[in-house]
Amino acid sequence: MFSSYRLARHLQKEAQAQHNNSEFTEEQKSTQSQEEFKLEDLKKLEPILKNILTYNKEFPFDVQPVPLRRILAPGEEENLEFEEDEEEGGAGAGSPDSFPARVPGTLLPRLPSEPGMTLLTIRIEKIGLKDAGQCIDPYITVSVKDLNGIDLTPVQDTPVASRKEDTYVHFNVDIELQKHVEKLTKGAAIFFEFKHYKPKKRFTSTKCFAFMEMDEIKPGPIVIELYKKPTDFKRKKLQLLTKKPLYLHLHQTLHKE
């Protein structure tokens, strides 16, 4: 009868042989030939593997897989048919990212300093929303675009918000601009897209966005207005999200050598 001990012993010897990066010894070759698996032995493994790989509440506990969350590419959301939320809508034109795919929640480190060049750190403090407490797993996507909506730096996603309180979603996270300020093209802007998960539709949606232009780069706190989605990277058809005094709260730090 097939023995799990034989399988474990065989795999252990295989791993040891690869670790030593050497040929099999005569003793290993002899053992290998004596314990060679037969087709009928491998067939006995089939029901075990199926049991492991198949979701089954009775074995030995509920291990139902977590459904994947779809994150939409810029400009993709407006092509989907869905009901607009009360304060969402508008028109705009996004552009696909021109940089490699990113991992959500992974922020990039500060660039090396250069003499006479300025680096910018933007601390995203909080965003004001009337339904802040209802947003599921909210985060902010930060990108730098030229006048044509083309990326000038890699796109970054903040981690999920640290807390929600009253009409604010708090982040308190630093974003390091991935280009020296002096190297940004004329007319560039830094975009902040507020995103949250919609369980009924099973995708992560942009709720609103804000942007900061080059003449607004200065040390200290700043509050910027929120606009209706979809994100208009070309800044041609902008509609305020609300008439209420709700903004994105930032704090800028400039580093110059």
mmCIF file of C-alpha atoms in Angstrom:
data_model
loop_
_atom_site.group_PDB
_atom_site.id
_atom_site.type_symbol
_atom_site.label_atom_id
_atom_site.label_comp_id
_atom_site.label_asym_id
_atom_site.label_seq_id
_atom_site.Cartn_x
_atom_site.Cartn_y
_atom_site.Cartn_z
ATOM 1 C CA MET A 1 0.000 0.000 0.000
ATOM 2 C CA PHE A 2 1.243 3.561 -0.753
ATOM 3 C CA SER A 3 2.943 5.172 2.229
ATOM 4 C CA SER A 4 2.956 8.917 2.993
ATOM 5 C CA TYR A 5 6.217 8.253 4.846
ATOM 6 C CA ARG A 6 7.791 7.090 1.577
ATOM 7 C CA LEU A 7 6.608 10.276 -0.162
ATOM 8 C CA ALA A 8 8.003 12.509 2.574
ATOM 9 C CA ARG A 9 11.297 10.633 2.638
ATOM 10 C CA HIS A 10 11.626 10.809 -1.130
ATOM 11 C CA LEU A 11 10.903 14.571 -1.237
ATOM 12 C CA GLN A 12 13.352 15.197 1.588
ATOM 13 C CA LYS A 13 16.124 13.458 -0.331
ATOM 14 C CA GLU A 14 15.259 15.385 -3.498
ATOM 15 C CA ALA A 15 15.423 18.700 -1.650
ATOM 16 C CA GLN A 16 18.694 17.790 0.042
ATOM 17 C CA ALA A 17 20.248 16.854 -3.265
ATOM 18 C CA GLN A 18 19.244 20.190 -4.851
ATOM 19 C CA HIS A 19 20.441 22.135 -1.804
ATOM 20 C CA ASN A 20 23.912 20.596 -2.015
ATOM 21 C CA ASN A 21 23.919 21.244 -5.789
ATOM 22 C CA SER A 22 25.632 17.941 -6.386
ATOM 23 C CA GLU A 23 24.989 14.673 -8.171
ATOM 24 C CA PHE A 24 23.179 11.818 -6.400
ATOM 25 C CA THR A 25 25.461 9.554 -4.400
ATOM 26 C CA GLU A 26 25.489 5.851 -5.175
ATOM 27 C CA GLU A 27 23.452 5.247 -2.021
ATOM 28 C CA GLN A 28 20.816 7.818 -3.109
ATOM 29 C CA LYS A 29 20.637 6.301 -6.578
ATOM 30 C CA SER A 30 20.096 2.887 -5.042
ATOM 31 C CA THR A 31 17.365 4.200 -2.712
ATOM 32 C CA GLN A 32 15.743 6.106 -5.544
ATOM 33 C CA SER A 33 15.434 3.020 -7.698
ATOM 34 C CA GLN A 34 14.131 0.915 -4.801
ATOM 35 C CA GLU A 35 11.463 3.463 -3.875
ATOM 36 C CA GLU A 36 10.394 4.500 -7.360
ATOM 37 C CA PHE A 37 6.710 5.489 -7.469
ATOM 38 C CA LYS A 38 4.278 3.514 -9.531
ATOM 39 C CA LEU A 39 1.336 4.991 -11.440
ATOM 40 C CA GLU A 40 -1.151 3.328 -9.114
ATOM 41 C CA ASP A 41 0.584 4.949 -6.118
ATOM 42 C CA LEU A 42 0.223 8.413 -7.622
ATOM 43 C CA LYS A 43 -3.434 7.786 -8.439
ATOM 44 C CA LYS A 44 -4.061 7.233 -4.730
ATOM 45 C CA LEU A 45 -2.998 10.845 -4.136
ATOM 46 C CA GLU A 46 -5.715 12.217 -6.420
ATOM 47 C CA PRO A 47 -8.626 12.269 -3.914
ATOM 48 C CA ILE A 48 -6.370 13.827 -1.246
ATOM 49 C CA LEU A 49 -5.289 16.665 -3.538
ATOM 50 C CA LYS A 50 -8.859 17.271 -4.705
ATOM 51 C CA ASN A 51 -10.003 17.537 -1.096
ATOM 52 C CA ILE A 52 -7.317 20.119 -0.331
ATOM 53 C CA LEU A 53 -7.885 22.237 -3.433
ATOM 54 C CA THR A 54 -11.703 22.212 -3.347
ATOM 55 C CA TYR A 55 -13.726 24.440 -1.055
ATOM 56 C CA ASN A 56 -15.575 22.225 1.429
ATOM 57 C CA LYS A 57 -17.219 23.575 4.556
ATOM 58 C CA GLU A 58 -16.966 20.179 6.261
ATOM 59 C CA PHE A 59 -13.218 19.755 5.869
ATOM 60 C CA PRO A 60 -12.080 20.489 8.485
ATOM 61 C CA PHE A 61 -13.479 24.014 8.788
ATOM 62 C CA ASP A 62 -14.921 26.712 6.582
ATOM 63 C CA VAL A 63 -12.123 27.900 4.285
ATOM 64 C CA GLN A 64 -14.246 29.721 1.733
ATOM 65 C CA PRO A 65 -11.966 31.864 -0.448
ATOM 66 C CA VAL A 66 -12.231 35.650 -0.163
ATOM 67 C CA PRO A 67 -13.706 37.084 -3.401
ATOM 68 C CA LEU A 68 -11.244 39.087 -5.461
ATOM 69 C CA ARG A 69 -11.750 42.837 -5.593
ATOM 70 C CA ARG A 70 -11.513 44.450 -8.961
ATOM 71 C CA ILE A 71 -9.566 47.700 -9.164
ATOM 72 C CA LEU A 72 -10.500 49.671 -12.236
ATOM 73 C CA ALA A 73 -7.930 51.337 -14.450
ATOM 74 C CA PRO A 74 -8.145 55.102 -14.985
ATOM 75 C CA GLY A 75 -10.902 55.899 -17.467
ATOM 76 C CA GLU A 76 -12.418 52.415 -17.239
ATOM 77 C CA GLU A 77 -15.113 53.101 -14.676
ATOM 78 C CA GLU A 78 -17.149 55.486 -16.818
ATOM 79 C CA ASN A 79 -17.632 52.674 -19.342
ATOM 80 C CA LEU A 80 -19.418 50.473 -16.820
ATOM 81 C CA GLU A 81 -23.148 50.641 -16.339
ATOM 82 C CA PHE A 82 -23.973 51.358 -12.734
ATOM 83 C CA GLU A 83 -26.232 53.601 -10.697
ATOM 84 C CA GLU A 84 -24.650 56.905 -9.806
ATOM 85 C CA ASP A 85 -24.478 57.718 -6.120
ATOM 86 C CA GLU A 86 -26.220 60.875 -4.979
ATOM 87 C CA GLU A 87 -23.212 63.154 -5.342
ATOM 88 C CA GLU A 88 -21.300 61.305 -8.054
ATOM 89 C CA GLY A 89 -21.306 61.715 -11.810
ATOM 90 C CA GLY A 90 -19.768 64.209 -14.204
ATOM 91 C CA ALA A 91 -17.669 63.732 -17.272
ATOM 92 C CA GLY A 92 -13.964 63.458 -17.893
ATOM 93 C CA ALA A 93 -11.269 61.614 -19.715
ATOM 94 C CA GLY A 94 -8.716 59.366 -18.087
ATOM 95 C CA SER A 95 -5.613 57.820 -19.589
ATOM 96 C CA PRO A 96 -4.015 54.432 -18.973
ATOM 97 C CA ASP A 97 -0.969 54.374 -16.708
ATOM 98 C CA SER A 98 2.283 54.531 -18.642
ATOM 99 C CA PHE A 99 4.280 53.042 -15.783
ATOM 100 C CA PRO A 100 4.463 49.401 -14.564
ATOM 101 C CA ALA A 101 1.622 47.915 -12.519
ATOM 102 C CA ARG A 102 1.733 48.747 -8.799
ATOM 103 C CA VAL A 103 0.764 46.973 -5.623
ATOM 104 C CA PRO A 104 -2.032 48.833 -3.749
ATOM 105 C CA GLY A 105 -0.886 50.251 -0.443
ATOM 106 C CA THR A 106 2.787 50.268 -1.407
ATOM 107 C CA LEU A 107 4.344 53.720 -1.173
ATOM 108 C CA LEU A 108 7.658 54.628 -2.772
ATOM 109 C CA PRO A 109 10.647 56.009 -0.832
ATOM 110 C CA ARG A 110 12.039 59.507 -1.192
ATOM 111 C CA LEU A 111 14.361 60.052 -4.151
ATOM 112 C CA PRO A 112 18.057 60.805 -3.578
ATOM 113 C CA SER A 113 18.708 64.505 -3.145
ATOM 114 C CA GLU A 114 20.462 66.546 -5.835
ATOM 115 C CA PRO A 115 22.219 69.894 -5.344
ATOM 116 C CA GLY A 116 19.883 72.769 -6.137
ATOM 117 C CA MET A 117 16.899 70.451 -6.644
ATOM 118 C CA THR A 118 13.718 70.303 -4.543
ATOM 119 C CA LEU A 119 11.896 67.192 -3.358
ATOM 120 C CA LEU A 120 8.308 67.314 -2.134
ATOM 121 C CA THR A 121 6.675 65.295 0.626
ATOM 122 C CA ILE A 122 2.884 65.541 0.780
ATOM 123 C CA ARG A 123 1.229 64.378 3.953
ATOM 124 C CA ILE A 124 -2.362 63.357 3.285
ATOM 125 C CA GLU A 125 -4.079 64.159 6.553
ATOM 126 C CA LYS A 126 -7.820 63.702 5.961
ATOM 127 C CA ILE A 127 -10.663 64.151 3.506
ATOM 128 C CA GLY A 128 -14.085 65.567 4.323
ATOM 129 C CA LEU A 129 -17.122 63.607 3.081
ATOM 130 C CA LYS A 130 -20.717 63.726 4.279
ATOM 131 C CA ASP A 131 -20.911 59.898 4.247
ATOM 132 C CA ALA A 132 -17.351 59.273 5.471
ATOM 133 C CA GLY A 133 -18.417 56.548 7.893
ATOM 134 C CA GLN A 134 -20.031 54.464 5.136
ATOM 135 C CA CYS A 135 -16.924 54.166 2.941
ATOM 136 C CA ILE A 136 -15.469 50.649 2.893
ATOM 137 C CA ASP A 137 -11.674 50.239 2.803
ATOM 138 C CA PRO A 138 -11.039 53.759 1.489
ATOM 139 C CA TYR A 139 -7.665 54.776 0.085
ATOM 140 C CA ILE A 140 -6.238 57.489 -2.160
ATOM 141 C CA THR A 141 -4.414 57.075 -5.466
ATOM 142 C CA VAL A 142 -1.804 59.774 -6.094
ATOM 143 C CA SER A 143 -0.504 60.549 -9.582
ATOM 144 C CA VAL A 144 1.288 63.360 -11.381
ATOM 145 C CA LYS A 145 -0.069 64.201 -14.853
ATOM 146 C CA ASP A 146 0.845 66.587 -17.627
ATOM 147 C CA LEU A 147 -1.733 68.692 -19.495
ATOM 148 C CA ASN A 148 -2.593 65.699 -21.695
ATOM 149 C CA GLY A 149 -3.250 63.435 -18.729
ATOM 150 C CA ILE A 150 -0.054 61.426 -19.183
ATOM 151 C CA ASP A 151 1.782 60.148 -16.102
ATOM 152 C CA LEU A 152 5.013 61.926 -15.225
ATOM 153 C CA THR A 153 5.812 59.691 -12.243
ATOM 154 C CA PRO A 154 4.790 56.227 -11.049
ATOM 155 C CA VAL A 155 1.305 56.090 -9.505
ATOM 156 C CA GLN A 156 1.086 55.424 -5.769
ATOM 157 C CA ASP A 157 -1.746 54.140 -3.579
ATOM 158 C CA THR A 158 -2.005 54.947 0.113
ATOM 159 C CA PRO A 159 -2.798 52.205 2.609
ATOM 160 C CA VAL A 160 -6.438 51.936 3.670
ATOM 161 C CA ALA A 161 -7.494 54.896 5.844
ATOM 162 C CA SER A 162 -6.425 54.776 9.476
ATOM 163 C CA ARG A 163 -9.835 55.782 10.846
ATOM 164 C CA LYS A 164 -13.201 57.366 10.057
ATOM 165 C CA GLU A 165 -14.647 60.002 12.318
ATOM 166 C CA ASP A 166 -17.756 62.151 11.798
ATOM 167 C CA THR A 167 -17.440 63.635 8.309
ATOM 168 C CA TYR A 168 -13.744 62.841 7.898
ATOM 169 C CA VAL A 169 -11.703 59.903 6.660
ATOM 170 C CA HIS A 170 -8.236 60.127 8.239
ATOM 171 C CA PHE A 171 -5.085 58.899 6.474
ATOM 172 C CA ASN A 172 -2.052 60.648 8.037
ATOM 173 C CA VAL A 173 0.362 59.197 5.497
ATOM 174 C CA ASP A 174 3.309 60.713 3.609
ATOM 175 C CA ILE A 175 3.633 60.578 -0.183
ATOM 176 C CA GLU A 176 7.084 61.178 -1.661
ATOM 177 C CA LEU A 177 6.856 62.869 -5.058
ATOM 178 C CA GLN A 178 8.876 60.712 -7.476
ATOM 179 C CA LYS A 179 10.387 63.626 -9.380
ATOM 180 C CA HIS A 180 12.257 66.763 -8.418
ATOM 181 C CA VAL A 181 9.896 69.743 -8.499
ATOM 182 C CA GLU A 182 12.134 71.624 -10.956
ATOM 183 C CA LYS A 183 11.879 68.729 -13.434
ATOM 184 C CA LEU A 184 8.078 68.749 -13.654
ATOM 185 C CA THR A 185 6.705 70.017 -16.946
ATOM 186 C CA LYS A 186 4.777 73.271 -17.152
ATOM 187 C CA GLY A 187 1.087 72.774 -16.457
ATOM 188 C CA ALA A 188 1.557 69.524 -14.526
ATOM 189 C CA ALA A 189 -0.741 68.702 -11.625
ATOM 190 C CA ILE A 190 -0.782 66.258 -8.711
ATOM 191 C CA PHE A 191 -4.021 64.249 -8.547
ATOM 192 C CA PHE A 192 -5.626 62.611 -5.528
ATOM 193 C CA GLU A 193 -8.371 60.063 -6.294
ATOM 194 C CA PHE A 194 -10.453 58.908 -3.331
ATOM 195 C CA LYS A 195 -11.476 55.266 -3.807
ATOM 196 C CA HIS A 196 -13.617 52.846 -1.859
ATOM 197 C CA TYR A 197 -14.935 49.313 -2.223
ATOM 198 C CA LYS A 198 -18.503 48.639 -3.366
ATOM 199 C CA PRO A 199 -19.482 45.126 -2.225
ATOM 200 C CA LYS A 200 -22.680 44.957 -4.298
ATOM 201 C CA LYS A 201 -20.809 45.732 -7.497
ATOM 202 C CA ARG A 202 -17.644 43.910 -6.423
ATOM 203 C CA PHE A 203 -15.204 46.539 -7.523
ATOM 204 C CA THR A 204 -13.244 49.450 -6.121
ATOM 205 C CA SER A 205 -14.739 52.720 -7.290
ATOM 206 C CA THR A 206 -13.525 56.308 -7.460
ATOM 207 C CA LYS A 207 -15.828 58.480 -5.371
ATOM 208 C CA CYS A 208 -14.229 61.868 -6.048
ATOM 209 C CA PHE A 209 -10.901 63.493 -6.836
ATOM 210 C CA ALA A 210 -8.843 66.588 -6.144
ATOM 211 C CA PHE A 211 -5.722 68.062 -7.694
ATOM 212 C CA MET A 212 -2.981 70.503 -6.882
ATOM 213 C CA GLU A 213 -1.238 72.596 -9.525
ATOM 214 C CA MET A 214 2.388 73.669 -9.574
ATOM 215 C CA ASP A 215 1.776 77.176 -8.217
ATOM 216 C CA GLU A 216 0.220 75.581 -5.122
ATOM 217 C CA ILE A 217 3.443 73.790 -4.168
ATOM 218 C CA LYS A 218 4.624 75.620 -1.063
ATOM 219 C CA PRO A 219 5.517 74.482 2.461
ATOM 220 C CA GLY A 220 2.777 74.205 5.047
ATOM 221 C CA PRO A 221 -0.901 73.143 5.186
ATOM 222 C CA ILE A 222 -3.262 73.378 2.226
ATOM 223 C CA VAL A 223 -6.893 72.404 1.622
ATOM 224 C CA ILE A 224 -8.083 71.622 -1.915
ATOM 225 C CA GLU A 225 -11.542 71.216 -3.410
ATOM 226 C CA LEU A 226 -13.195 67.899 -4.264
ATOM 227 C CA TYR A 227 -14.607 67.207 -7.732
ATOM 228 C CA LYS A 228 -17.116 64.706 -9.084
ATOM 229 C CA LYS A 229 -15.882 61.579 -10.811
ATOM 230 C CA PRO A 230 -14.767 60.362 -13.277
ATOM 231 C CA THR A 231 -11.319 61.857 -12.808
ATOM 232 C CA ASP A 232 -10.662 64.485 -15.443
ATOM 233 C CA PHE A 233 -6.878 64.446 -15.765
ATOM 234 C CA LYS A 234 -7.028 67.090 -18.504
ATOM 235 C CA ARG A 235 -8.958 69.443 -16.186
ATOM 236 C CA LYS A 236 -11.452 70.551 -18.818
ATOM 237 C CA LYS A 237 -14.837 69.516 -17.357
ATOM 238 C CA LEU A 238 -14.687 70.026 -13.610
ATOM 239 C CA GLN A 239 -17.728 69.834 -11.330
ATOM 240 C CA LEU A 240 -17.486 70.351 -7.582
ATOM 241 C CA LEU A 241 -18.549 67.330 -5.543
ATOM 242 C CA THR A 242 -20.583 69.391 -3.094
ATOM 243 C CA LYS A 243 -21.361 72.947 -2.054
ATOM 244 C CA LYS A 244 -20.574 72.047 1.546
ATOM 245 C CA PRO A 245 -17.163 73.096 2.941
ATOM 246 C CA LEU A 246 -15.569 69.657 2.597
ATOM 247 C CA TYR A 247 -12.007 69.392 1.333
ATOM 248 C CA LEU A 248 -8.873 67.275 1.082
ATOM 249 C CA HIS A 249 -6.460 68.366 3.808
ATOM 250 C CA LEU A 250 -2.743 68.166 2.990
ATOM 251 C CA HIS A 251 0.547 69.343 4.454
ATOM 252 C CA GLN A 252 3.577 69.977 2.230
ATOM 253 C CA THR A 253 7.249 69.735 3.130
ATOM 254 C CA LEU A 254 9.960 70.856 0.688
ATOM 255 C CA HIS A 255 13.455 69.360 0.853
ATOM 256 C CA LYS A 256 16.221 71.295 -0.886
ATOM 257 C CA GLU A 257 19.958 70.730 -0.706
#
